[in-house]
Every structure is written in C-alpha cells, then in structure tokens.
Amino acid sequence: MQVSCIPVVIGNGSYNDLGCIRSLGEKGVQSIYITDGEHIIPIKKSKYLLSTYITDIESNVAECIKDISMHYEKKLVIIPTSDIAAAEIDSHYQELSRHAICPNCQGKTEYYMNKSIQATVALQVGFSVPNFAVYQLQSDSVPFNDIKFPCIIKPLLSINGSKSHITKCFTIEELKHAIGHYTECEEYQVMIQDLADTKGQQEICITGVSLPSREIIIGGWIEKYRMIGNGSTTFGKFHHDMKPCYAEKVKQLIREMGFTGIFDIECFLSTQNELIFIECNLRNGAYGYATSRAGINLPWIYFANSAGMPCQKDEARDLVFMEERSDFLHVRNKDVTMAQWIKDVLRTDVFLTFNKHDISPIIRVPQIIKNHLYIRK
C-alpha cells in the first residue's frame, strides 16, 4: 500500500504498544516504533515494523521525530501509548506540527491529565463523580478522621507517579501506610477519593477517537471480567454497542478538553445505569487491540483520517479478550482454578500478546515459563 504518511507508535514496551502496531499492520501499514529501552517483550521483532528507535522519551522524543521525518522524507502520524509520551508530544506540538500530525490538547495535555481537572470537567458535562480532595503531602495535613472509607489514593498526575501506587484503603491505618509509601517515593501530589466500587456496580472502559477532522467516534466499551494489580484488565469482553446518551456524554467531555487523538475513559456503571467517572486516558489504551479486532480499528481510523486516506469501517462485533501472560497470575494466586482458566482460554476470541500472524515478539517461551508458570530449575 502506498501511503503519504508513516505512523509512529511511541510507548514503554507494553502489550499496548504491540497491539497498536498490529492494528496498523493488519491494515497493510508498517509503523516506526519509538521506545525507551529494551523490554521483556521484544516488540522490535514485530513483522509490522519498519524500524525501531530507542531514546529517552522525556528528553529527546521531539528531536527523534524530526530526524525520522527527515530520514523518510514523509510526514509522520504520531500515536502515543503511554502517558509520558502523550504529554511530551503535546508539549512540543507547535514545533512538531511541521513534521508530524500529533494528538493534542494544543499544549494542555498535561493539564488535562490532572485527575482533579478531569473530575471537574466530567462534572460539568453531566457525569457523576465520587467526592475527592487533593493534597500536597509535603505541606498539607491530611484530615484522616474526616475521610470517608473505603477510599482510593492515587497520584494526581499519572506521569509523576506509578500506577502500582494506586491503593484502595479501608481503614485509617491503611491510608497512613499508603501515604508513607508515597512520601518515600517522593510522590507528593495525590488525590484521595471516595471508592466508587460498591456492590452491584460494573467497572467499564469506554474507547474512542477524536479525529483531526473533529469527528468523534466511540469505539465501544469494555466489560471487565478479571483485573490484576491496580485495575489492569486481564480478561474481559468488548461490546461494540453503546447507549447514545452515554456516547454523547463522552463526546462532550472530549470536546470540552479540546482533545484530538485516541482515548479511553474508565467508569463505573451504577445499578441505576448512571455513568460514574473515574479517569480519562489521553492516549491509545491497553485494550485497543481488542477494539481493533472487534472491527473498530481506532489506530487505523486515526491514521487514515490524518493522512487524508479513505477509511471504510468494518462490521463491528462483540468479542472476549485476554492478556494471557498476566491473567495466568490469577491461577497462581488461586483466584481461578486451572480448569476454569483453560475454559476461559478456549472461549477467548483474541489474545493481547500472542498472535499467530506476528509470532516473533513472543518467541521467549523459556522466560515466560520462568516468570509466570513458576517452574524452577
């Protein structure tokens, strides 16, 4: 396929990166990959890549993009798959616009990554939002006796903290312990929020893309069956159909932020069918490949629209997906029996790491066995 632009995927070595590369590759377009080092999954071995560049995303990604554009003598279409990449690209939006079409909030991506700003905007457009407060741990005194439990504490800005530090707290002692961990790691800006996860509510993720043409397409929503750690879904179902009132609320949020690019929104769906906003990710999401295989290929739609190419939409369907490497940990942790896990594997429509058409990144079976199946020497 002759293309006037080249897609550039920028990430930190996760299956998210690989899924984005495969989403484009399965449409006949090879990508360039920018990442910050060698990773457990050798993504650079994907057959859908033109080349891989390893650089410091926080300090050198803009120069790297300029060099790539000059080398290939084509305009680039940037698709970040990590928060840091998304923030860095938008911070250089003006200077990069000569070389690349970039997802952006016109320089305000980091501002809108602030979870308290997101929550405020979500309230304005009609979402329900759990009560929250923001604290600067270096100077603020946390009023433990006034906090409603259970609660959740998380970094105010995801680019300044780790997702692994998001903690559900059910007592004052647990919250104090979590705060101590934040201060030890010098992560001082935090949000403490009422825990919306109550009986009968369903945790979901809504996927979509805001195109350079200003059209917003809602891909569908993820029903989360199993999660690991602090919310990463390892087994779930993608639904292509969504209530128009929910879709419109999401579009209003994205318009209010002025965002162009791929996004996903974490929510709870209450027993009264009310959308409860948790957070918005201004980048290609972890479940993006499931959305692509369901017939709503958001990276391809964004790339084609950016490059001025026709983009015929495929027929959408529902499907079950699994991030099989992490989901097996549920067996190790005895959350799921081996027999049940095998049944779940057999009913899975798409795996987020293994792919028989792009096998090279997963040819590391000894390491998988060592790390995940716990077979000792």
mmCIF file of C-alpha atoms in Angstrom:
data_model
loop_
_atom_site.group_PDB
_atom_site.id
_atom_site.type_symbol
_atom_site.label_atom_id
_atom_site.label_comp_id
_atom_site.label_asym_id
_atom_site.label_seq_id
_atom_site.Cartn_x
_atom_site.Cartn_y
_atom_site.Cartn_z
ATOM 1 C CA MET A 1 0.000 0.000 0.000
ATOM 2 C CA GLN A 2 1.348 3.415 -0.998
ATOM 3 C CA VAL A 3 0.928 5.895 1.848
ATOM 4 C CA SER A 4 1.750 9.579 2.078
ATOM 5 C CA CYS A 5 2.438 9.386 5.816
ATOM 6 C CA ILE A 6 4.096 6.946 8.212
ATOM 7 C CA PRO A 7 2.615 6.078 11.622
ATOM 8 C CA VAL A 8 4.932 6.352 14.635
ATOM 9 C CA VAL A 9 3.972 4.466 17.803
ATOM 10 C CA ILE A 10 5.620 5.778 20.978
ATOM 11 C CA GLY A 11 5.483 3.682 24.152
ATOM 12 C CA ASN A 12 7.229 1.937 27.003
ATOM 13 C CA GLY A 13 7.333 -1.686 25.886
ATOM 14 C CA SER A 14 3.882 -2.987 26.846
ATOM 15 C CA TYR A 15 1.376 -5.165 25.003
ATOM 16 C CA ASN A 16 -0.442 -1.870 24.393
ATOM 17 C CA ASP A 17 2.389 -0.824 22.054
ATOM 18 C CA LEU A 18 2.347 -4.168 20.295
ATOM 19 C CA GLY A 19 -1.430 -4.098 19.850
ATOM 20 C CA CYS A 20 -1.277 -0.641 18.272
ATOM 21 C CA ILE A 21 1.461 -1.735 15.869
ATOM 22 C CA ARG A 22 -0.541 -4.833 14.926
ATOM 23 C CA SER A 23 -3.742 -2.802 14.467
ATOM 24 C CA LEU A 24 -1.996 -0.723 11.808
ATOM 25 C CA GLY A 25 -0.071 -3.628 10.316
ATOM 26 C CA GLU A 26 -3.181 -5.690 9.757
ATOM 27 C CA LYS A 27 -4.428 -2.833 7.579
ATOM 28 C CA GLY A 28 -1.285 -3.013 5.460
ATOM 29 C CA VAL A 29 0.643 -0.141 7.067
ATOM 30 C CA GLN A 30 4.030 -0.629 8.731
ATOM 31 C CA SER A 31 4.941 1.586 11.678
ATOM 32 C CA ILE A 32 8.024 3.108 13.220
ATOM 33 C CA TYR A 33 8.408 2.405 16.927
ATOM 34 C CA ILE A 34 9.997 4.764 19.472
ATOM 35 C CA THR A 35 10.632 3.433 22.961
ATOM 36 C CA ASP A 36 12.925 3.999 25.903
ATOM 37 C CA GLY A 37 14.923 0.771 26.040
ATOM 38 C CA GLU A 38 14.999 -2.991 25.588
ATOM 39 C CA HIS A 39 11.922 -4.629 27.129
ATOM 40 C CA ILE A 40 10.758 -8.079 28.185
ATOM 41 C CA ILE A 41 8.613 -8.380 25.069
ATOM 42 C CA PRO A 42 10.896 -7.789 22.052
ATOM 43 C CA ILE A 43 8.371 -5.630 20.228
ATOM 44 C CA LYS A 44 11.017 -4.548 17.717
ATOM 45 C CA LYS A 45 10.777 -8.041 16.204
ATOM 46 C CA SER A 46 7.200 -7.486 15.012
ATOM 47 C CA LYS A 47 6.852 -8.012 11.272
ATOM 48 C CA TYR A 48 4.694 -4.887 11.119
ATOM 49 C CA LEU A 49 7.580 -2.517 11.940
ATOM 50 C CA LEU A 50 9.717 -0.503 9.551
ATOM 51 C CA SER A 51 12.246 0.338 12.267
ATOM 52 C CA THR A 52 12.713 0.906 15.998
ATOM 53 C CA TYR A 53 14.360 3.886 17.687
ATOM 54 C CA ILE A 54 15.460 3.706 21.319
ATOM 55 C CA THR A 55 15.723 7.065 23.060
ATOM 56 C CA ASP A 56 14.830 8.931 26.240
ATOM 57 C CA ILE A 57 11.164 9.819 25.701
ATOM 58 C CA GLU A 58 11.171 12.658 28.246
ATOM 59 C CA SER A 59 14.205 14.487 26.882
ATOM 60 C CA ASN A 60 14.710 13.505 23.256
ATOM 61 C CA VAL A 61 11.461 12.383 21.614
ATOM 62 C CA ALA A 62 10.931 15.652 19.678
ATOM 63 C CA GLU A 63 14.404 15.536 18.113
ATOM 64 C CA CYS A 64 13.948 11.853 17.330
ATOM 65 C CA ILE A 65 10.694 12.571 15.483
ATOM 66 C CA LYS A 66 12.333 15.348 13.467
ATOM 67 C CA ASP A 67 15.206 13.032 12.494
ATOM 68 C CA ILE A 68 12.795 10.276 11.431
ATOM 69 C CA SER A 69 10.745 12.688 9.327
ATOM 70 C CA MET A 70 13.846 13.932 7.507
ATOM 71 C CA HIS A 71 15.187 10.403 7.024
ATOM 72 C CA TYR A 72 11.994 9.045 5.430
ATOM 73 C CA GLU A 73 11.034 12.374 3.794
ATOM 74 C CA LYS A 74 7.414 11.849 4.770
ATOM 75 C CA LYS A 75 5.058 13.392 7.282
ATOM 76 C CA LEU A 76 4.530 11.282 10.375
ATOM 77 C CA VAL A 77 1.339 10.444 12.263
ATOM 78 C CA ILE A 78 2.098 10.084 15.968
ATOM 79 C CA ILE A 79 0.242 7.616 18.216
ATOM 80 C CA PRO A 80 1.400 7.580 21.864
ATOM 81 C CA THR A 81 0.616 4.556 24.019
ATOM 82 C CA SER A 82 1.911 5.902 27.338
ATOM 83 C CA ASP A 83 1.036 8.961 29.412
ATOM 84 C CA ILE A 84 4.600 10.303 29.309
ATOM 85 C CA ALA A 85 4.727 10.022 25.515
ATOM 86 C CA ALA A 86 1.351 11.760 25.166
ATOM 87 C CA ALA A 87 2.398 14.653 27.409
ATOM 88 C CA GLU A 88 5.779 15.101 25.724
ATOM 89 C CA ILE A 89 4.305 15.087 22.222
ATOM 90 C CA ASP A 90 1.729 17.727 23.114
ATOM 91 C CA SER A 91 4.295 19.893 24.902
ATOM 92 C CA HIS A 92 6.205 20.059 21.561
ATOM 93 C CA TYR A 93 3.020 20.297 19.489
ATOM 94 C CA GLN A 94 3.853 23.579 17.713
ATOM 95 C CA GLU A 95 7.405 22.702 16.699
ATOM 96 C CA LEU A 96 6.470 19.168 15.634
ATOM 97 C CA SER A 97 3.490 20.214 13.509
ATOM 98 C CA ARG A 98 5.808 20.781 10.510
ATOM 99 C CA HIS A 99 6.995 17.187 10.699
ATOM 100 C CA ALA A 100 4.074 15.260 12.148
ATOM 101 C CA ILE A 101 0.368 15.116 12.823
ATOM 102 C CA CYS A 102 0.160 14.846 16.600
ATOM 103 C CA PRO A 103 -2.620 14.018 19.043
ATOM 104 C CA ASN A 104 -3.013 17.092 21.185
ATOM 105 C CA CYS A 105 -4.857 19.401 23.532
ATOM 106 C CA GLN A 106 -2.975 22.302 21.928
ATOM 107 C CA GLY A 107 -0.290 22.093 24.590
ATOM 108 C CA LYS A 108 -2.612 21.347 27.518
ATOM 109 C CA THR A 109 -2.435 17.543 27.672
ATOM 110 C CA GLU A 110 -0.516 17.529 30.960
ATOM 111 C CA TYR A 111 -3.041 19.995 32.407
ATOM 112 C CA TYR A 112 -5.905 17.680 31.495
ATOM 113 C CA MET A 113 -4.052 14.649 32.861
ATOM 114 C CA ASN A 114 -4.548 16.178 36.298
ATOM 115 C CA LYS A 115 -7.181 13.923 37.846
ATOM 116 C CA SER A 116 -8.865 16.759 39.734
ATOM 117 C CA ILE A 117 -9.181 18.797 36.496
ATOM 118 C CA GLN A 118 -10.621 15.760 34.715
ATOM 119 C CA ALA A 119 -13.135 15.208 37.528
ATOM 120 C CA THR A 120 -14.214 18.861 37.427
ATOM 121 C CA VAL A 121 -14.767 18.782 33.651
ATOM 122 C CA ALA A 122 -16.626 15.465 33.947
ATOM 123 C CA LEU A 123 -18.989 17.026 36.491
ATOM 124 C CA GLN A 124 -19.594 19.961 34.171
ATOM 125 C CA VAL A 125 -20.707 17.717 31.299
ATOM 126 C CA GLY A 126 -23.012 15.584 33.421
ATOM 127 C CA PHE A 127 -21.049 12.629 34.742
ATOM 128 C CA SER A 128 -21.428 11.546 38.331
ATOM 129 C CA VAL A 129 -18.069 11.860 40.123
ATOM 130 C CA PRO A 130 -17.177 10.450 43.578
ATOM 131 C CA ASN A 131 -16.139 13.071 46.159
ATOM 132 C CA PHE A 132 -12.420 13.794 46.148
ATOM 133 C CA ALA A 133 -9.756 16.019 47.663
ATOM 134 C CA VAL A 134 -6.225 16.903 46.529
ATOM 135 C CA TYR A 135 -3.279 17.016 48.932
ATOM 136 C CA GLN A 136 0.315 18.192 48.701
ATOM 137 C CA LEU A 137 1.923 15.747 51.104
ATOM 138 C CA GLN A 138 4.930 17.997 51.745
ATOM 139 C CA SER A 139 2.766 20.731 53.226
ATOM 140 C CA ASP A 140 -0.841 19.602 53.739
ATOM 141 C CA SER A 141 -2.192 17.851 56.785
ATOM 142 C CA VAL A 142 -4.493 15.013 55.764
ATOM 143 C CA PRO A 143 -7.707 15.076 57.897
ATOM 144 C CA PHE A 144 -7.897 11.310 58.450
ATOM 145 C CA ASN A 145 -10.965 11.471 60.714
ATOM 146 C CA ASP A 146 -12.931 13.369 58.040
ATOM 147 C CA ILE A 147 -12.195 10.960 55.202
ATOM 148 C CA LYS A 148 -14.924 8.538 54.158
ATOM 149 C CA PHE A 149 -13.835 4.911 53.955
ATOM 150 C CA PRO A 150 -13.314 2.965 51.820
ATOM 151 C CA CYS A 151 -11.305 5.389 49.712
ATOM 152 C CA ILE A 152 -8.686 5.263 46.990
ATOM 153 C CA ILE A 153 -5.431 7.229 46.869
ATOM 154 C CA LYS A 154 -3.647 7.828 43.568
ATOM 155 C CA PRO A 155 -1.054 10.138 42.001
ATOM 156 C CA LEU A 156 -2.643 13.417 40.930
ATOM 157 C CA LEU A 157 -0.676 13.239 37.678
ATOM 158 C CA SER A 158 -0.074 9.773 36.248
ATOM 159 C CA ILE A 159 3.144 10.951 34.574
ATOM 160 C CA ASN A 160 4.595 11.783 38.008
ATOM 161 C CA GLY A 161 3.602 8.554 39.706
ATOM 162 C CA SER A 162 3.272 4.849 39.186
ATOM 163 C CA LYS A 163 0.012 3.007 38.590
ATOM 164 C CA SER A 164 1.234 0.407 41.075
ATOM 165 C CA HIS A 165 0.946 3.052 43.808
ATOM 166 C CA ILE A 166 -2.824 3.410 43.383
ATOM 167 C CA THR A 167 -4.173 1.960 46.617
ATOM 168 C CA LYS A 168 -7.603 1.103 47.963
ATOM 169 C CA CYS A 169 -7.795 1.873 51.677
ATOM 170 C CA PHE A 170 -10.450 0.565 54.045
ATOM 171 C CA THR A 171 -9.072 1.948 57.311
ATOM 172 C CA ILE A 172 -7.126 4.986 58.576
ATOM 173 C CA GLU A 173 -4.114 2.746 59.192
ATOM 174 C CA GLU A 174 -4.104 1.546 55.581
ATOM 175 C CA LEU A 175 -4.336 5.124 54.312
ATOM 176 C CA LYS A 176 -1.473 6.251 56.553
ATOM 177 C CA HIS A 177 0.636 3.362 55.300
ATOM 178 C CA ALA A 178 -0.140 4.270 51.663
ATOM 179 C CA ILE A 179 0.733 7.929 52.272
ATOM 180 C CA GLY A 180 4.022 6.850 53.837
ATOM 181 C CA HIS A 181 4.814 4.907 50.681
ATOM 182 C CA TYR A 182 4.090 7.966 48.528
ATOM 183 C CA THR A 183 6.381 10.207 50.575
ATOM 184 C CA GLU A 184 9.173 7.616 50.490
ATOM 185 C CA CYS A 185 8.923 7.653 46.687
ATOM 186 C CA GLU A 186 8.752 11.464 46.684
ATOM 187 C CA GLU A 187 5.331 11.424 45.027
ATOM 188 C CA TYR A 188 3.765 14.289 46.924
ATOM 189 C CA GLN A 189 0.696 15.345 44.909
ATOM 190 C CA VAL A 190 -2.147 12.905 45.473
ATOM 191 C CA MET A 191 -5.908 12.626 45.120
ATOM 192 C CA ILE A 192 -7.918 10.866 47.812
ATOM 193 C CA GLN A 193 -11.354 9.899 46.549
ATOM 194 C CA ASP A 194 -14.403 8.007 47.784
ATOM 195 C CA LEU A 195 -14.225 4.465 46.472
ATOM 196 C CA ALA A 196 -16.957 4.136 43.871
ATOM 197 C CA ASP A 197 -16.589 0.354 43.721
ATOM 198 C CA THR A 198 -19.727 -0.802 45.539
ATOM 199 C CA LYS A 199 -21.857 -3.921 45.292
ATOM 200 C CA GLY A 200 -23.800 -4.210 42.063
ATOM 201 C CA GLN A 201 -21.755 -1.637 40.139
ATOM 202 C CA GLN A 202 -19.919 -2.622 36.990
ATOM 203 C CA GLU A 203 -16.455 -1.329 36.128
ATOM 204 C CA ILE A 204 -16.152 -0.496 32.424
ATOM 205 C CA CYS A 205 -13.832 1.290 29.999
ATOM 206 C CA ILE A 206 -15.105 3.306 27.020
ATOM 207 C CA THR A 207 -12.845 3.569 23.959
ATOM 208 C CA GLY A 208 -12.869 6.161 21.208
ATOM 209 C CA VAL A 209 -11.013 8.549 18.920
ATOM 210 C CA SER A 210 -11.295 12.267 18.219
ATOM 211 C CA LEU A 211 -10.171 12.833 14.646
ATOM 212 C CA PRO A 212 -8.267 15.782 13.150
ATOM 213 C CA SER A 213 -11.458 16.378 11.136
ATOM 214 C CA ARG A 214 -13.131 16.983 14.571
ATOM 215 C CA GLU A 215 -15.417 13.953 14.304
ATOM 216 C CA ILE A 216 -15.513 11.854 17.487
ATOM 217 C CA ILE A 217 -16.051 8.112 17.124
ATOM 218 C CA ILE A 218 -16.949 5.967 20.129
ATOM 219 C CA GLY A 219 -15.450 2.524 19.634
ATOM 220 C CA GLY A 220 -17.451 0.700 22.294
ATOM 221 C CA TRP A 221 -16.959 -0.383 25.867
ATOM 222 C CA ILE A 222 -15.015 -2.970 27.804
ATOM 223 C CA GLU A 223 -16.740 -5.163 30.374
ATOM 224 C CA LYS A 224 -14.085 -6.165 32.907
ATOM 225 C CA TYR A 225 -14.183 -9.809 33.994
ATOM 226 C CA ARG A 226 -10.824 -10.033 35.794
ATOM 227 C CA MET A 227 -8.221 -7.476 36.811
ATOM 228 C CA ILE A 228 -4.718 -7.660 38.246
ATOM 229 C CA GLY A 229 -2.882 -5.218 40.489
ATOM 230 C CA ASN A 230 -4.463 -1.775 40.461
ATOM 231 C CA GLY A 231 -7.050 -2.137 37.756
ATOM 232 C CA SER A 232 -5.325 -3.590 34.666
ATOM 233 C CA THR A 233 -7.902 -5.800 32.964
ATOM 234 C CA THR A 234 -6.566 -9.224 32.055
ATOM 235 C CA PHE A 235 -9.818 -10.837 30.901
ATOM 236 C CA GLY A 236 -12.925 -9.120 29.604
ATOM 237 C CA LYS A 237 -15.433 -8.558 26.849
ATOM 238 C CA PHE A 238 -15.630 -5.806 24.267
ATOM 239 C CA HIS A 239 -19.125 -4.551 23.381
ATOM 240 C CA HIS A 240 -19.495 -2.534 20.182
ATOM 241 C CA ASP A 241 -22.933 -1.144 21.017
ATOM 242 C CA MET A 242 -23.431 1.728 23.470
ATOM 243 C CA LYS A 243 -26.388 3.768 24.629
ATOM 244 C CA PRO A 244 -26.466 7.067 22.707
ATOM 245 C CA CYS A 245 -26.793 9.069 25.940
ATOM 246 C CA TYR A 246 -23.544 7.571 27.256
ATOM 247 C CA ALA A 247 -21.747 8.170 23.952
ATOM 248 C CA GLU A 248 -22.864 11.804 23.856
ATOM 249 C CA LYS A 249 -21.624 12.403 27.396
ATOM 250 C CA VAL A 250 -18.199 11.044 26.446
ATOM 251 C CA LYS A 251 -18.099 13.241 23.328
ATOM 252 C CA GLN A 252 -18.957 16.310 25.412
ATOM 253 C CA LEU A 253 -16.049 15.557 27.761
ATOM 254 C CA ILE A 254 -13.562 15.187 24.891
ATOM 255 C CA ARG A 255 -14.834 18.359 23.184
ATOM 256 C CA GLU A 256 -14.531 20.308 26.438
ATOM 257 C CA MET A 257 -10.881 19.233 26.716
ATOM 258 C CA GLY A 258 -10.269 20.104 23.064
ATOM 259 C CA PHE A 259 -8.526 16.779 22.588
ATOM 260 C CA THR A 260 -7.636 15.176 19.267
ATOM 261 C CA GLY A 261 -6.413 11.587 19.326
ATOM 262 C CA ILE A 262 -7.231 8.140 20.678
ATOM 263 C CA PHE A 263 -8.590 7.962 24.224
ATOM 264 C CA ASP A 264 -10.322 5.740 26.746
ATOM 265 C CA ILE A 265 -12.412 6.581 29.791
ATOM 266 C CA GLU A 266 -12.587 4.493 32.965
ATOM 267 C CA CYS A 267 -16.035 4.482 34.586
ATOM 268 C CA PHE A 268 -18.346 2.604 36.883
ATOM 269 C CA LEU A 269 -21.864 1.842 35.739
ATOM 270 C CA SER A 270 -24.149 2.083 38.743
ATOM 271 C CA THR A 271 -27.124 -0.150 39.496
ATOM 272 C CA GLN A 272 -29.258 2.819 38.339
ATOM 273 C CA ASN A 273 -27.395 2.812 34.978
ATOM 274 C CA GLU A 274 -25.566 6.047 35.834
ATOM 275 C CA LEU A 275 -22.057 6.633 34.475
ATOM 276 C CA ILE A 276 -19.622 7.350 37.321
ATOM 277 C CA PHE A 277 -16.436 8.978 36.000
ATOM 278 C CA ILE A 278 -13.060 7.686 37.245
ATOM 279 C CA GLU A 279 -10.449 8.977 34.781
ATOM 280 C CA CYS A 280 -9.656 9.644 31.137
ATOM 281 C CA ASN A 281 -6.514 8.385 29.369
ATOM 282 C CA LEU A 282 -5.441 10.692 26.524
ATOM 283 C CA ARG A 283 -3.615 8.012 24.557
ATOM 284 C CA ASN A 284 -4.147 4.656 22.891
ATOM 285 C CA GLY A 285 -5.467 2.375 25.627
ATOM 286 C CA ALA A 286 -4.367 -1.039 26.824
ATOM 287 C CA TYR A 287 -7.440 -2.740 25.344
ATOM 288 C CA GLY A 288 -7.043 -1.073 21.959
ATOM 289 C CA TYR A 289 -6.174 -4.242 20.078
ATOM 290 C CA ALA A 290 -9.385 -5.916 21.275
ATOM 291 C CA THR A 291 -11.311 -2.946 19.865
ATOM 292 C CA SER A 292 -9.423 -3.280 16.575
ATOM 293 C CA ARG A 293 -10.161 -6.992 16.243
ATOM 294 C CA ALA A 294 -13.813 -6.256 17.004
ATOM 295 C CA GLY A 295 -13.901 -4.212 13.789
ATOM 296 C CA ILE A 296 -13.330 -0.718 15.189
ATOM 297 C CA ASN A 297 -9.655 -0.170 14.471
ATOM 298 C CA LEU A 298 -9.039 3.172 16.203
ATOM 299 C CA PRO A 299 -5.300 3.495 15.320
ATOM 300 C CA TRP A 300 -6.102 2.837 11.676
ATOM 301 C CA ILE A 301 -9.072 5.234 11.685
ATOM 302 C CA TYR A 302 -6.908 7.962 13.253
ATOM 303 C CA PHE A 303 -4.025 7.335 10.859
ATOM 304 C CA ALA A 304 -6.198 7.206 7.735
ATOM 305 C CA ASN A 305 -8.079 10.386 8.667
ATOM 306 C CA SER A 306 -4.805 12.176 9.444
ATOM 307 C CA ALA A 307 -3.243 11.060 6.156
ATOM 308 C CA GLY A 308 -6.325 12.007 4.102
ATOM 309 C CA MET A 309 -6.982 8.388 3.158
ATOM 310 C CA PRO A 310 -10.417 6.768 2.755
ATOM 311 C CA CYS A 311 -11.324 4.634 5.732
ATOM 312 C CA GLN A 312 -14.114 2.151 5.244
ATOM 313 C CA LYS A 313 -15.403 0.931 8.598
ATOM 314 C CA ASP A 314 -15.551 -2.817 9.168
ATOM 315 C CA GLU A 315 -18.611 -4.553 10.546
ATOM 316 C CA ALA A 316 -18.357 -4.411 14.341
ATOM 317 C CA ARG A 317 -18.889 -7.352 16.687
ATOM 318 C CA ASP A 318 -18.581 -8.226 20.348
ATOM 319 C CA LEU A 319 -15.643 -10.377 21.451
ATOM 320 C CA VAL A 320 -13.899 -11.822 24.514
ATOM 321 C CA PHE A 321 -10.229 -10.894 25.018
ATOM 322 C CA MET A 322 -7.427 -11.938 27.352
ATOM 323 C CA GLU A 323 -3.994 -10.580 28.257
ATOM 324 C CA GLU A 324 -2.847 -14.114 28.799
ATOM 325 C CA ARG A 325 0.521 -13.551 30.477
ATOM 326 C CA SER A 326 -0.928 -11.543 33.356
ATOM 327 C CA ASP A 327 -4.221 -13.398 33.548
ATOM 328 C CA PHE A 328 -2.418 -16.633 34.378
ATOM 329 C CA LEU A 329 -1.344 -14.990 37.641
ATOM 330 C CA HIS A 330 -4.931 -15.470 38.807
ATOM 331 C CA VAL A 331 -4.248 -19.216 38.708
ATOM 332 C CA ARG A 332 -1.019 -18.802 40.646
ATOM 333 C CA ASN A 333 -2.841 -16.637 43.208
ATOM 334 C CA LYS A 334 -5.634 -19.242 43.410
ATOM 335 C CA ASP A 335 -8.299 -16.721 42.358
ATOM 336 C CA VAL A 336 -9.185 -19.045 39.473
ATOM 337 C CA THR A 337 -8.752 -22.794 39.094
ATOM 338 C CA MET A 338 -6.650 -24.160 36.281
ATOM 339 C CA ALA A 339 -9.718 -25.884 34.848
ATOM 340 C CA GLN A 340 -11.689 -22.624 34.770
ATOM 341 C CA TRP A 341 -8.750 -20.753 33.251
ATOM 342 C CA ILE A 342 -8.455 -23.285 30.437
ATOM 343 C CA LYS A 343 -12.204 -22.917 29.766
ATOM 344 C CA ASP A 344 -11.735 -19.145 29.610
ATOM 345 C CA VAL A 345 -8.805 -19.516 27.207
ATOM 346 C CA LEU A 346 -10.953 -21.675 24.921
ATOM 347 C CA ARG A 347 -13.711 -19.042 24.783
ATOM 348 C CA THR A 348 -11.295 -16.157 24.166
ATOM 349 C CA ASP A 349 -11.568 -14.564 20.726
ATOM 350 C CA VAL A 350 -8.358 -12.524 20.821
ATOM 351 C CA PHE A 351 -5.206 -12.572 22.940
ATOM 352 C CA LEU A 352 -3.425 -9.285 23.582
ATOM 353 C CA THR A 353 0.116 -10.706 23.490
ATOM 354 C CA PHE A 354 0.168 -13.952 21.461
ATOM 355 C CA ASN A 355 -0.600 -13.617 17.759
ATOM 356 C CA LYS A 356 -0.059 -16.451 15.307
ATOM 357 C CA HIS A 357 0.375 -13.963 12.439
ATOM 358 C CA ASP A 358 3.066 -11.985 14.297
ATOM 359 C CA ILE A 359 4.833 -14.639 16.320
ATOM 360 C CA SER A 360 8.358 -13.193 16.664
ATOM 361 C CA PRO A 361 7.715 -10.897 19.664
ATOM 362 C CA ILE A 362 6.518 -13.851 21.751
ATOM 363 C CA ILE A 363 9.287 -16.343 20.972
ATOM 364 C CA ARG A 364 10.661 -16.140 24.501
ATOM 365 C CA VAL A 365 8.967 -19.213 25.938
ATOM 366 C CA PRO A 366 11.697 -20.073 28.492
ATOM 367 C CA GLN A 367 11.380 -16.624 30.067
ATOM 368 C CA ILE A 368 7.570 -16.814 30.127
ATOM 369 C CA ILE A 369 7.766 -20.180 31.870
ATOM 370 C CA LYS A 370 10.282 -18.897 34.391
ATOM 371 C CA ASN A 371 8.407 -15.685 35.194
ATOM 372 C CA HIS A 372 4.785 -16.781 35.040
ATOM 373 C CA LEU A 373 4.478 -20.535 35.416
ATOM 374 C CA TYR A 374 6.991 -20.663 38.256
ATOM 375 C CA ILE A 375 8.759 -23.792 37.060
ATOM 376 C CA ARG A 376 12.060 -23.933 38.935
ATOM 377 C CA LYS A 377 15.349 -25.316 37.743
#
